[in-house]
Coordinates of C-alpha atoms in Angstrom, one line a residue:
Chain P
M15 CA 30.0 27.7 15.3
Q16 CA 31.5 24.8 16.4
D17 CA 30.3 22.0 18.7
R18 CA 31.6 20.4 22.1
R19 CA 34.2 18.0 20.5
G20 CA 35.1 21.3 17.9
Y21 CA 33.2 20.7 14.7
P22 CA 31.8 22.6 13.1
Q23 CA 28.1 22.4 13.5
G24 CA 26.2 20.3 10.8
S25 CA 29.3 19.6 8.7
L26 CA 29.6 16.6 6.8
R27 CA 32.3 15.2 9.1
R28 CA 29.7 15.5 12.0
T29 CA 27.0 13.6 10.1
A30 CA 29.7 10.9 9.0
I31 CA 31.0 10.1 12.6
G32 CA 27.3 10.1 13.5
L33 CA 26.6 7.2 11.0
L34 CA 29.8 5.4 11.5
R35 CA 28.9 5.6 15.4
I36 CA 25.5 3.9 13.9
V37 CA 26.8 1.4 12.2
L38 CA 29.5 0.6 15.4
F39 CA 26.5 -0.1 17.6
L40 CA 24.7 -2.0 14.8
L41 CA 27.2 -4.3 14.5
L42 CA 27.7 -4.9 18.2
L43 CA 24.2 -5.4 18.9
D44 CA 24.4 -8.0 16.0
L45 CA 27.1 -9.4 17.6
C46 CA 25.5 -9.8 20.7
L47 CA 22.5 -11.4 19.2
F48 CA 24.9 -13.7 18.0
A49 CA 26.1 -14.9 21.3
L50 CA 23.0 -15.2 22.6
F51 CA 20.9 -17.3 20.1
D52 CA 24.3 -19.1 18.5
V53 CA 27.0 -19.4 21.2
L54 CA 25.0 -19.4 24.4
P55 CA 22.6 -22.5 22.9
D56 CA 26.5 -24.4 23.2
A57 CA 26.4 -24.2 26.5
A58 CA 24.5 -27.1 27.9
L59 CA 23.5 -25.2 31.1
I60 CA 21.6 -22.9 29.3
Q61 CA 19.9 -25.1 26.6
T62 CA 19.5 -27.9 29.2
G63 CA 18.4 -25.7 32.3
A64 CA 21.3 -27.1 34.4
F65 CA 20.1 -31.0 34.1
G66 CA 22.0 -33.3 31.8
L67 CA 21.2 -33.5 28.1
D68 CA 22.3 -36.5 26.0
P69 CA 25.3 -34.6 24.0
Q70 CA 24.3 -36.7 21.0
A71 CA 21.4 -35.3 20.6
L72 CA 22.6 -31.9 21.3
S73 CA 24.7 -32.2 18.8
E74 CA 22.0 -33.8 16.3
A75 CA 19.9 -30.6 17.1
R76 CA 22.7 -28.1 16.4
A77 CA 23.5 -29.6 12.9
R78 CA 19.5 -29.2 12.3
M79 CA 19.7 -25.5 13.1
G80 CA 22.6 -24.8 11.1
L81 CA 24.5 -24.4 14.2
S82 CA 27.2 -26.8 13.8
G83 CA 31.1 -25.5 13.1
P84 CA 33.1 -23.5 14.9
W85 CA 31.6 -19.7 15.7
Y86 CA 33.7 -17.4 13.9
E87 CA 32.9 -19.6 10.9
R88 CA 29.2 -19.2 11.3
F89 CA 29.3 -15.6 12.0
L90 CA 31.1 -15.4 8.7
Q91 CA 28.7 -17.1 7.2
H92 CA 25.7 -14.9 8.9
W93 CA 27.6 -11.8 7.2
S94 CA 28.0 -13.2 3.9
N95 CA 24.6 -14.2 3.7
L96 CA 23.4 -10.7 5.1
L97 CA 25.2 -8.6 2.5
R98 CA 23.7 -10.9 0.0
G99 CA 19.9 -9.9 1.2
D100 CA 19.8 -13.8 2.1
L101 CA 18.5 -13.8 6.3
G102 CA 18.3 -17.5 5.9
L103 CA 15.7 -20.5 6.6
S104 CA 13.6 -21.0 9.0
V105 CA 14.6 -24.0 11.5
L106 CA 10.8 -24.8 11.9
G107 CA 9.1 -24.6 8.5
G108 CA 12.2 -24.5 6.2
Y109 CA 10.8 -21.3 4.6
P110 CA 13.0 -18.4 3.7
I111 CA 12.9 -15.7 6.3
A112 CA 13.1 -12.7 4.2
P113 CA 9.5 -12.7 2.4
V114 CA 7.9 -13.7 5.9
L115 CA 9.3 -10.7 7.7
G116 CA 8.0 -8.0 4.8
N117 CA 4.8 -9.8 4.5
R118 CA 4.3 -10.0 8.6
I119 CA 5.3 -6.4 8.3
L120 CA 2.9 -5.2 6.0
H121 CA 0.1 -6.9 7.9
S122 CA 1.4 -4.8 11.6
L123 CA 1.6 -1.3 9.4
P124 CA -2.2 -0.5 10.2
L125 CA -1.5 -1.3 13.8
W126 CA 1.5 0.8 14.1
A127 CA -0.4 3.6 12.2
G128 CA -3.0 3.8 14.4
A129 CA -0.4 3.7 17.1
L130 CA 1.4 6.4 15.7
V131 CA -1.6 8.7 15.0
V132 CA -2.7 8.5 18.9
L133 CA 0.8 9.4 20.0
L134 CA 0.9 12.5 18.0
F135 CA -2.3 13.7 18.8
I136 CA -3.4 12.5 22.2
P137 CA -0.9 13.2 25.4
I138 CA 0.2 16.8 24.5
P139 CA -3.0 18.3 24.2
L140 CA -4.5 16.6 27.1
A141 CA -1.6 17.5 29.0
A142 CA -2.3 20.9 27.7
L143 CA -5.6 20.5 29.1
Y144 CA -4.6 19.3 32.5
A145 CA -1.8 22.0 33.0
R146 CA -2.5 24.4 35.7
R147 CA -0.2 27.4 37.3
G148 CA 1.1 26.6 41.0
P149 CA 0.1 23.8 42.8
L150 CA -2.0 20.9 41.3
P151 CA -6.1 21.0 42.3
A152 CA -6.5 17.8 44.3
G153 CA -8.8 16.4 41.9
L154 CA -5.9 16.5 38.9
S155 CA -3.4 15.4 41.5
V156 CA -4.9 12.2 41.6
G157 CA -5.8 12.0 38.1
R158 CA -1.7 12.0 37.8
F159 CA -1.4 9.6 40.5
T160 CA -3.7 7.4 39.1
A161 CA -2.5 7.7 35.4
T162 CA 1.3 7.1 37.1
F163 CA -0.2 3.7 38.3
L164 CA -2.5 2.7 35.2
I165 CA 1.0 2.4 33.2
A166 CA 0.9 -1.2 34.1
P167 CA 2.4 -4.0 32.0
Q168 CA 1.3 -4.2 28.0
F169 CA -0.8 -7.6 28.3
I170 CA -3.1 -6.7 30.6
A171 CA -4.4 -3.2 28.5
V172 CA -4.4 -5.4 25.8
A173 CA -6.3 -8.2 27.6
A174 CA -8.8 -5.3 28.7
A175 CA -8.9 -4.6 25.3
Y176 CA -10.0 -8.1 24.0
A177 CA -12.5 -8.5 27.2
V178 CA -14.5 -5.2 25.6
W179 CA -14.2 -6.5 22.6
V180 CA -15.8 -10.1 23.5
W181 CA -18.5 -8.6 25.7
M182 CA -19.2 -5.5 23.8
F183 CA -18.3 -5.6 20.3
A184 CA -17.6 -9.4 19.0
D185 CA -21.6 -9.9 17.9
T186 CA -22.3 -6.6 16.3
N187 CA -21.7 -5.4 12.5
S188 CA -18.7 -2.8 13.3
A189 CA -16.9 -6.1 14.7
D190 CA -14.3 -5.8 12.6
F191 CA -13.8 -2.1 12.9
T192 CA -13.7 -2.3 16.9
R193 CA -11.1 -5.2 17.0
W194 CA -8.7 -3.2 14.8
A195 CA -9.6 -0.1 17.0
L196 CA -9.4 -2.0 20.2
A197 CA -6.1 -3.5 19.3
I198 CA -4.2 -0.1 17.9
A199 CA -5.9 0.8 22.0
G200 CA -4.0 -2.2 23.3
T201 CA -0.8 -1.6 21.4
V202 CA 0.0 2.2 22.4
A203 CA -1.8 1.9 26.0
L204 CA 1.5 1.6 27.9
P205 CA 3.0 4.6 25.6
L206 CA 0.5 6.8 25.6
G207 CA 0.4 6.6 29.6
V208 CA 3.9 7.0 29.7
A209 CA 3.7 10.0 27.0
F210 CA 0.9 11.7 28.8
V211 CA 2.5 11.6 32.1
A212 CA 5.5 12.9 30.8
A213 CA 4.3 15.4 29.1
A214 CA 1.9 16.6 32.0
N215 CA 4.8 16.3 34.7
T216 CA 6.9 18.7 31.8
F217 CA 3.9 21.1 31.4
H218 CA 3.4 21.7 34.9
S219 CA 7.3 21.8 35.4
I220 CA 7.5 24.6 32.8
S221 CA 4.7 26.4 33.6
Q222 CA 6.2 27.6 37.0
E223 CA 8.7 29.3 34.4
R224 CA 9.1 33.2 35.3
F225 CA 8.5 33.5 31.1
C226 CA 5.3 32.3 32.0
D227 CA 4.8 35.1 34.3
T228 CA 5.8 37.5 31.7
Y229 CA 3.5 36.1 29.2
L230 CA 0.5 36.6 31.5
A231 CA 1.4 40.1 32.6
I232 CA 1.9 41.1 28.6
G233 CA -1.8 40.1 28.4
M234 CA -2.2 36.7 26.8
R235 CA -4.2 34.3 27.9
W236 CA -3.2 31.1 29.8
H237 CA -4.6 28.9 26.6
S238 CA -2.4 30.9 24.2
V239 CA 0.8 30.2 26.9
R240 CA 0.0 26.4 26.9
L241 CA -0.3 26.3 22.9
R242 CA 3.3 27.7 23.2
L243 CA 4.5 25.6 26.3
A244 CA 3.2 22.7 23.6
K245 CA 6.5 23.3 21.3
N246 CA 9.0 23.0 24.4
V247 CA 7.0 20.1 25.9
L248 CA 7.2 18.2 22.4
L249 CA 10.8 19.1 22.1
S250 CA 11.4 17.6 25.6
M251 CA 9.7 14.0 25.0
R252 CA 12.4 13.5 22.6
S253 CA 14.0 11.3 24.8
L254 CA 11.4 9.4 25.0
L255 CA 11.0 8.3 21.4
S256 CA 13.2 5.4 21.8
R257 CA 11.0 3.8 24.8
L258 CA 7.9 4.5 23.4
T259 CA 9.1 2.6 19.9
L260 CA 10.2 -0.2 22.2
G261 CA 6.5 0.2 23.6
I262 CA 5.1 -0.3 20.7
L263 CA 6.5 -3.0 19.2
L264 CA 5.9 -4.8 22.3
G265 CA 2.5 -3.9 22.0
T266 CA 2.1 -5.2 18.5
V267 CA 3.4 -8.7 20.0
F268 CA 0.3 -9.1 22.5
A269 CA -2.4 -7.1 20.3
E270 CA -1.2 -9.6 17.9
L271 CA -1.4 -13.1 19.5
L272 CA -5.2 -12.1 21.0
F273 CA -6.9 -10.2 18.5
Q274 CA -5.3 -13.0 15.8
I275 CA -3.6 -10.7 13.5
N276 CA -1.2 -12.3 11.4
G277 CA 1.8 -9.9 11.6
F278 CA 4.8 -8.5 12.6
G279 CA 4.1 -9.4 16.1
Y280 CA 2.4 -12.5 16.0
L281 CA 5.3 -14.0 13.9
F282 CA 7.5 -13.3 17.4
V283 CA 4.9 -15.5 19.1
E284 CA 5.2 -18.2 16.7
A285 CA 8.9 -18.2 16.6
L286 CA 9.1 -18.3 20.6
R287 CA 7.1 -21.2 21.0
A288 CA 8.2 -23.4 18.6
S289 CA 12.0 -22.0 19.6
D290 CA 12.5 -20.7 16.1
I291 CA 16.1 -19.4 16.4
N292 CA 16.7 -18.1 13.4
V293 CA 13.2 -15.9 13.3
M294 CA 13.8 -14.9 16.5
R295 CA 17.3 -13.4 16.3
W296 CA 16.2 -11.3 12.8
W297 CA 13.1 -10.2 15.0
M298 CA 15.6 -9.2 17.7
L299 CA 17.8 -7.5 15.4
I300 CA 15.2 -5.4 13.2
A301 CA 13.6 -4.1 16.4
G302 CA 16.9 -3.8 18.3
S303 CA 18.3 -1.5 15.6
V304 CA 15.0 0.7 15.0
V305 CA 15.3 1.3 18.8
L306 CA 19.2 2.0 18.5
I307 CA 19.0 4.2 15.5
I308 CA 16.3 6.1 17.2
T309 CA 18.4 6.3 20.5
E310 CA 21.7 7.7 18.6
A311 CA 19.3 9.9 16.3
E312 CA 18.4 11.6 19.4
R313 CA 21.7 11.7 21.3
K314 CA 22.7 13.4 18.0
T315 CA 20.4 16.2 17.7
Chain I
M21 CA 19.1 4.1 59.3
M22 CA 16.4 1.4 60.3
R23 CA 14.9 3.6 63.5
R24 CA 14.5 6.6 61.6
R25 CA 12.5 4.7 58.2
P26 CA 9.7 3.2 59.7
L27 CA 7.8 3.0 56.1
L28 CA 11.3 1.1 55.3
I29 CA 10.8 -1.4 58.0
I30 CA 7.2 -1.9 56.7
A31 CA 8.0 -2.0 53.0
L32 CA 11.0 -4.7 53.9
A33 CA 8.5 -7.0 56.1
V34 CA 6.0 -6.7 53.5
T35 CA 8.7 -8.0 50.8
G36 CA 9.5 -11.1 53.3
V37 CA 5.7 -11.9 53.7
L38 CA 5.5 -12.0 50.0
L39 CA 8.5 -13.6 49.3
A40 CA 7.9 -16.6 52.0
A41 CA 4.6 -17.3 51.2
G42 CA 5.2 -17.6 47.2
I43 CA 7.8 -19.9 47.6
F44 CA 6.4 -22.1 50.7
M45 CA 2.3 -22.1 49.5
R46 CA 1.1 -25.0 47.9
P47 CA -1.1 -24.7 44.4
P48 CA -4.5 -25.1 45.3
G49 CA -6.4 -28.5 44.8
T50 CA -8.9 -29.1 41.5
D51 CA -12.1 -30.5 41.6
I52 CA -13.9 -31.1 38.5
L53 CA -17.0 -31.7 39.7
R54 CA -17.2 -27.8 40.8
A55 CA -16.2 -26.3 37.9
D56 CA -17.7 -23.0 36.3
L57 CA -19.2 -22.4 39.7
A58 CA -20.6 -18.8 40.3
P59 CA -19.4 -16.2 43.1
S60 CA -21.1 -17.5 46.3
S61 CA -20.6 -17.7 50.1
S62 CA -18.6 -20.7 49.7
H63 CA -16.3 -19.7 46.8
L64 CA -16.2 -16.2 47.1
L65 CA -15.0 -15.4 43.2
G66 CA -16.3 -18.5 42.2
T67 CA -14.7 -21.5 40.5
T68 CA -12.5 -22.1 37.5
P69 CA -13.6 -24.0 34.0
Y70 CA -10.6 -26.5 35.6
G71 CA -12.3 -26.5 39.1
H72 CA -10.0 -24.5 40.8
D73 CA -11.6 -22.6 43.9
T74 CA -10.3 -18.7 41.5
L75 CA -9.6 -16.8 45.2
L76 CA -7.3 -19.5 46.2
L77 CA -5.9 -19.8 42.5
I78 CA -5.4 -16.0 42.4
T79 CA -3.8 -15.6 45.5
Y80 CA -1.4 -18.5 44.9
A81 CA -0.5 -16.8 41.7
T82 CA 0.0 -13.7 42.8
L83 CA 2.4 -14.6 45.9
R84 CA 4.0 -16.9 43.6
S85 CA 4.3 -14.3 40.9
A86 CA 5.5 -11.5 43.3
A87 CA 8.0 -13.8 44.7
E88 CA 10.0 -14.9 41.7
A89 CA 10.1 -11.1 40.8
L90 CA 11.6 -10.4 44.0
W91 CA 14.1 -12.9 43.4
A92 CA 15.1 -11.8 40.3
T93 CA 15.0 -8.2 41.8
L94 CA 17.7 -9.5 44.3
C95 CA 19.9 -10.8 41.7
T96 CA 19.6 -7.5 39.6
L97 CA 20.7 -5.9 42.9
L98 CA 23.6 -7.9 43.1
V99 CA 25.0 -7.8 39.4
G100 CA 24.0 -4.5 39.4
S101 CA 25.9 -3.1 42.2
V102 CA 29.0 -4.9 41.4
V103 CA 29.0 -3.6 37.8
G104 CA 28.3 0.1 39.6
V105 CA 30.8 0.1 42.1
S106 CA 33.6 -1.0 39.9
A107 CA 32.3 1.6 37.1
A108 CA 32.5 4.2 39.6
L109 CA 36.0 3.8 40.5
T110 CA 37.4 3.4 37.2
R111 CA 35.6 6.2 36.0
E112 CA 36.3 7.3 32.1
R113 CA 38.6 4.2 32.1
S114 CA 37.8 0.6 29.9
V115 CA 35.2 -0.9 32.7
D116 CA 32.9 2.2 32.8
R117 CA 33.1 2.8 28.8
A118 CA 32.6 -0.8 28.2
Q119 CA 29.3 -0.8 30.6
S120 CA 28.2 2.5 29.5
V121 CA 28.1 0.6 25.6
L122 CA 26.7 -2.7 27.2
A123 CA 24.0 -0.9 29.0
R124 CA 23.1 0.9 25.8
L125 CA 22.7 -1.8 23.5
L126 CA 21.0 -4.2 26.0
D127 CA 18.4 -0.9 26.7
S128 CA 18.0 -0.9 23.1
L129 CA 16.9 -4.7 23.2
G130 CA 14.7 -4.5 26.3
V131 CA 14.6 -6.8 29.7
F132 CA 11.4 -8.1 28.1
L133 CA 12.5 -9.3 24.3
V134 CA 15.9 -11.3 26.0
A135 CA 13.8 -13.0 28.3
A136 CA 11.4 -14.3 26.2
C137 CA 14.2 -15.3 24.0
L138 CA 16.5 -16.8 26.8
A139 CA 12.7 -18.7 27.6
A140 CA 12.3 -20.0 24.2
I141 CA 16.4 -21.2 23.7
A142 CA 16.2 -22.9 27.5
P143 CA 12.4 -24.0 28.1
R144 CA 13.6 -25.8 30.5
L145 CA 15.0 -23.2 33.1
N146 CA 12.9 -22.5 35.6
P147 CA 11.5 -19.0 36.9
W148 CA 14.4 -18.6 39.4
Q149 CA 17.3 -19.6 37.3
M150 CA 15.6 -17.4 35.0
G151 CA 15.4 -14.5 37.2
L152 CA 19.5 -15.5 37.4
L153 CA 19.8 -15.3 33.7
L154 CA 17.9 -11.6 33.8
S155 CA 19.8 -10.2 36.1
L156 CA 22.4 -10.5 33.5
A157 CA 20.6 -8.5 31.0
A158 CA 18.9 -5.7 33.6
W159 CA 21.4 -5.1 35.6
P160 CA 22.5 -1.5 33.5
T161 CA 19.1 -0.3 35.7
V162 CA 20.9 -0.3 38.8
S163 CA 24.3 -0.1 38.3
N164 CA 24.2 3.8 36.4
V165 CA 22.3 4.6 40.0
I166 CA 25.0 3.4 41.7
R167 CA 27.4 4.6 39.6
S168 CA 26.3 8.3 39.6
E169 CA 25.5 8.3 43.4
T170 CA 29.3 6.5 44.2
I171 CA 30.8 9.2 42.0
H172 CA 28.8 11.9 43.8
I173 CA 29.4 10.7 47.4
L174 CA 33.1 10.3 46.7
R175 CA 33.5 13.9 45.5
T176 CA 31.5 15.8 48.8
E177 CA 33.2 17.7 51.2
Y178 CA 32.5 15.8 54.1
V179 CA 34.0 12.7 52.6
E180 CA 37.0 14.8 51.9
A181 CA 36.9 16.0 55.3
S182 CA 36.9 12.4 56.5
R183 CA 39.4 11.1 54.0
A184 CA 41.7 14.2 56.1
V185 CA 41.3 13.1 59.2
G186 CA 42.3 9.7 58.7
A187 CA 38.8 7.2 57.6
G188 CA 39.8 4.6 55.3
P189 CA 38.0 3.2 52.5
I190 CA 35.8 1.0 54.6
W191 CA 35.1 3.4 57.1
I192 CA 33.8 5.7 54.2
A193 CA 31.9 3.3 52.5
R194 CA 30.4 1.7 55.2
K195 CA 29.2 4.8 56.6
H196 CA 28.7 7.5 53.7
V197 CA 28.6 5.4 50.2
L198 CA 26.2 2.6 51.8
P199 CA 23.9 4.6 53.2
A200 CA 23.4 6.8 50.3
I201 CA 23.2 4.0 47.8
V202 CA 20.5 2.3 50.0
D203 CA 18.5 5.4 49.9
R204 CA 18.5 5.6 46.3
V205 CA 18.4 1.7 45.2
L206 CA 15.4 0.6 48.1
P207 CA 12.7 2.3 45.8
L208 CA 14.3 1.3 42.9
S209 CA 14.2 -2.2 43.5
F210 CA 10.4 -1.6 43.9
A211 CA 10.1 -0.2 40.5
L212 CA 12.3 -3.4 39.8
T213 CA 10.1 -6.0 41.2
T214 CA 7.3 -4.4 39.2
G215 CA 8.8 -4.8 36.3
Y216 CA 10.0 -8.2 37.0
V217 CA 6.2 -9.0 37.3
A218 CA 5.6 -7.8 34.2
V219 CA 8.7 -10.0 32.5
F220 CA 7.6 -13.3 33.9
G221 CA 4.1 -12.0 33.5
G222 CA 4.5 -11.3 29.9
L223 CA 6.7 -14.9 29.3
A224 CA 3.3 -16.9 30.9
F225 CA 0.9 -14.9 28.7
L226 CA 3.1 -16.0 25.4
G227 CA 3.5 -19.3 26.9
V228 CA 6.8 -19.4 26.9
G229 CA 9.0 -20.6 29.6
S230 CA 8.2 -22.5 32.4
T231 CA 6.5 -20.5 34.3
G232 CA 3.6 -23.0 34.5
E233 CA -0.2 -23.3 34.4
F234 CA -0.2 -21.4 37.7
G235 CA 1.8 -18.0 36.3
L236 CA -0.5 -15.1 36.8
G237 CA 0.2 -14.0 32.8
F238 CA -0.9 -17.3 32.2
I239 CA -4.2 -17.5 33.9
L240 CA -4.8 -13.8 32.3
F241 CA -4.6 -15.1 29.0
D242 CA -6.3 -18.7 29.6
S243 CA -9.1 -17.0 31.1
H244 CA -9.2 -15.1 27.6
N245 CA -11.0 -18.0 26.2
Y246 CA -13.6 -18.2 28.8
L247 CA -14.9 -14.2 28.8
N248 CA -18.5 -15.5 28.1
S249 CA -18.9 -18.5 29.8
T250 CA -16.8 -17.4 33.2
P251 CA -16.2 -13.9 33.1
W252 CA -15.4 -13.5 36.9
Y253 CA -12.0 -16.0 36.0
F254 CA -11.2 -13.3 34.1
A255 CA -11.7 -10.4 36.4
A256 CA -10.1 -12.3 39.2
A257 CA -7.0 -12.5 37.6
L258 CA -7.2 -9.0 36.1
G259 CA -8.1 -7.3 39.7
G260 CA -5.0 -10.2 40.8
F261 CA -2.6 -8.4 38.7
L262 CA -3.7 -5.0 39.3
L263 CA -4.0 -5.6 43.5
L264 CA -0.2 -6.7 43.0
L265 CA 1.3 -3.8 40.8
L266 CA -0.9 -1.3 43.1
L267 CA 1.3 -2.6 46.4
L268 CA 4.6 -2.5 44.8
G269 CA 3.8 1.0 43.6
F270 CA 2.5 2.2 46.3
L271 CA 5.8 0.7 48.3
E272 CA 8.1 2.7 45.8
L273 CA 6.2 5.9 46.0
T274 CA 6.3 5.8 49.8
L275 CA 10.2 5.4 49.8
R276 CA 10.8 7.4 47.0
Q277 CA 13.0 10.6 47.4
T278 CA 14.5 12.7 44.9
P279 CA 18.4 12.7 44.6
V280 CA 18.4 16.0 45.8
Q281 CA 16.3 15.6 48.9
I282 CA 18.6 12.5 49.8
R283 CA 22.0 14.5 49.1
A284 CA 20.3 17.6 50.8
S285 CA 19.4 15.6 54.0
R286 CA 22.6 13.6 54.0
E287 CA 24.9 16.6 53.7
A288 CA 22.9 18.5 56.7
E289 CA 23.3 15.0 58.5
H290 CA 27.1 15.0 58.1
T291 CA 28.0 19.0 58.3
Q292 CA 26.7 18.4 62.3
Q293 CA 28.4 15.6 62.8
T294 CA 32.2 15.1 63.5
P295 CA 33.5 11.2 61.8
R296 CA 34.3 9.5 64.5
V297 CA 37.7 8.2 63.4
L298 CA 39.7 10.6 63.9
T299 CA 43.6 9.4 64.1
P300 CA 45.2 11.1 61.6

């Protein structure tokens, strides 16, 4: 069997082309980030907000940040450093970036693991419970309408989760456990809302298909039909994976800021507040690469 | 088109009011002697720890957030339209392919992360300048819609018929392409505004850029320090944000039609009408 481009399905060549494509996109992403952090600051308009800045001060600041010299030399230097596993030094603290990034990722792992568990086990079963045949009853329609609106910005969800912790759990014995639980809730709130609404809509539209009539006609119960539909819904949600990943990464930034977790997200906040462009750049490259790889892998499957 | 869409007029009026109020309203004054007052008849939502009337402060911050987001949306619509129409006219060629690759790269980073980095690199950019710059990162949302709609419209039978009877490209753009694009882009623009409220709010929440002390996001972040002493400060900030998002969401919902509904209504409309330009 061949795919639409004429390659045998699952062939080594097809996989190699897919991988090459991902590598090419990653290179382009790196080039975009290079432009954002190394070339754009060169424009006085961007760096000074269109108001004049002393050119002497600007060139001194750029030299201090390691941004002196022509742009192509800096780009080649960046790649030679990357191939040697050297991510450079933080502009602010002068510390090597690679070990700090690794350490911070370890601190964020519980948040991400919790978010993944929530995303795997809550939205689809909840949407399956919610699924009905025919027009939705008014109560459920209102539920879906509300859920659509509750896909609020993540910092609102995180702030609400933090308020719940302060008001209800901060002085209890379970303060540490609830802090993590609510941090996970804040991190995952937006992806959870998106996944639930998408799954509920997919369940609703699939349940109107004629094969569901057939299942019911041969005597299957509605909950068994829903169980079968869950697989279709899970498959149809692949296209959301990259969005959900980006949502979790963003949620980590806000949750770690409020809940004071010294992880990957908080590192980004520190870098932003100190304009530490080296750390920002690597953070963006890691986050963008993860999302890009998931997007491309999903497109290939 | 306006006569047939009263909701559109209402949506545009609300937008205009929000924009004007956000631009011209002045920040409320502060009086440290009346700090931390609980809600009462003279201060319906109490006062903040800095002596602002909470209701006035939140109203000002909400309107300002809405105005900044609307400005960024207008910039994005402009950039997205130019890119979308260019891509549609050169489909499957270099411009179209380049915009597709760029759109995918920008999509992988997300507008918020790009905005955060821009705000950190250039902390002196004000929200209006930031809105202009952000439109360079968020255009794919608009350009993809405009590209697909323009390509579809240019292939329809009624456009072919108009061409056959001698209608020029400007007439076709004005009578067929523009109304179809407006129908798709208007609800999208409110969704974009909601997104920008979140982006600017998020920036202020993280404390980057020059959104200032009157940004709704900053107020929300600041209020978490006073959750026990002045809980109304936090509740008002949260409520202001949710109200603004609900309003924008409602406007989007009232204007939203699926592409199939829009195309069906336009095709029905055009099959009943003869093009006015009949000069062969």
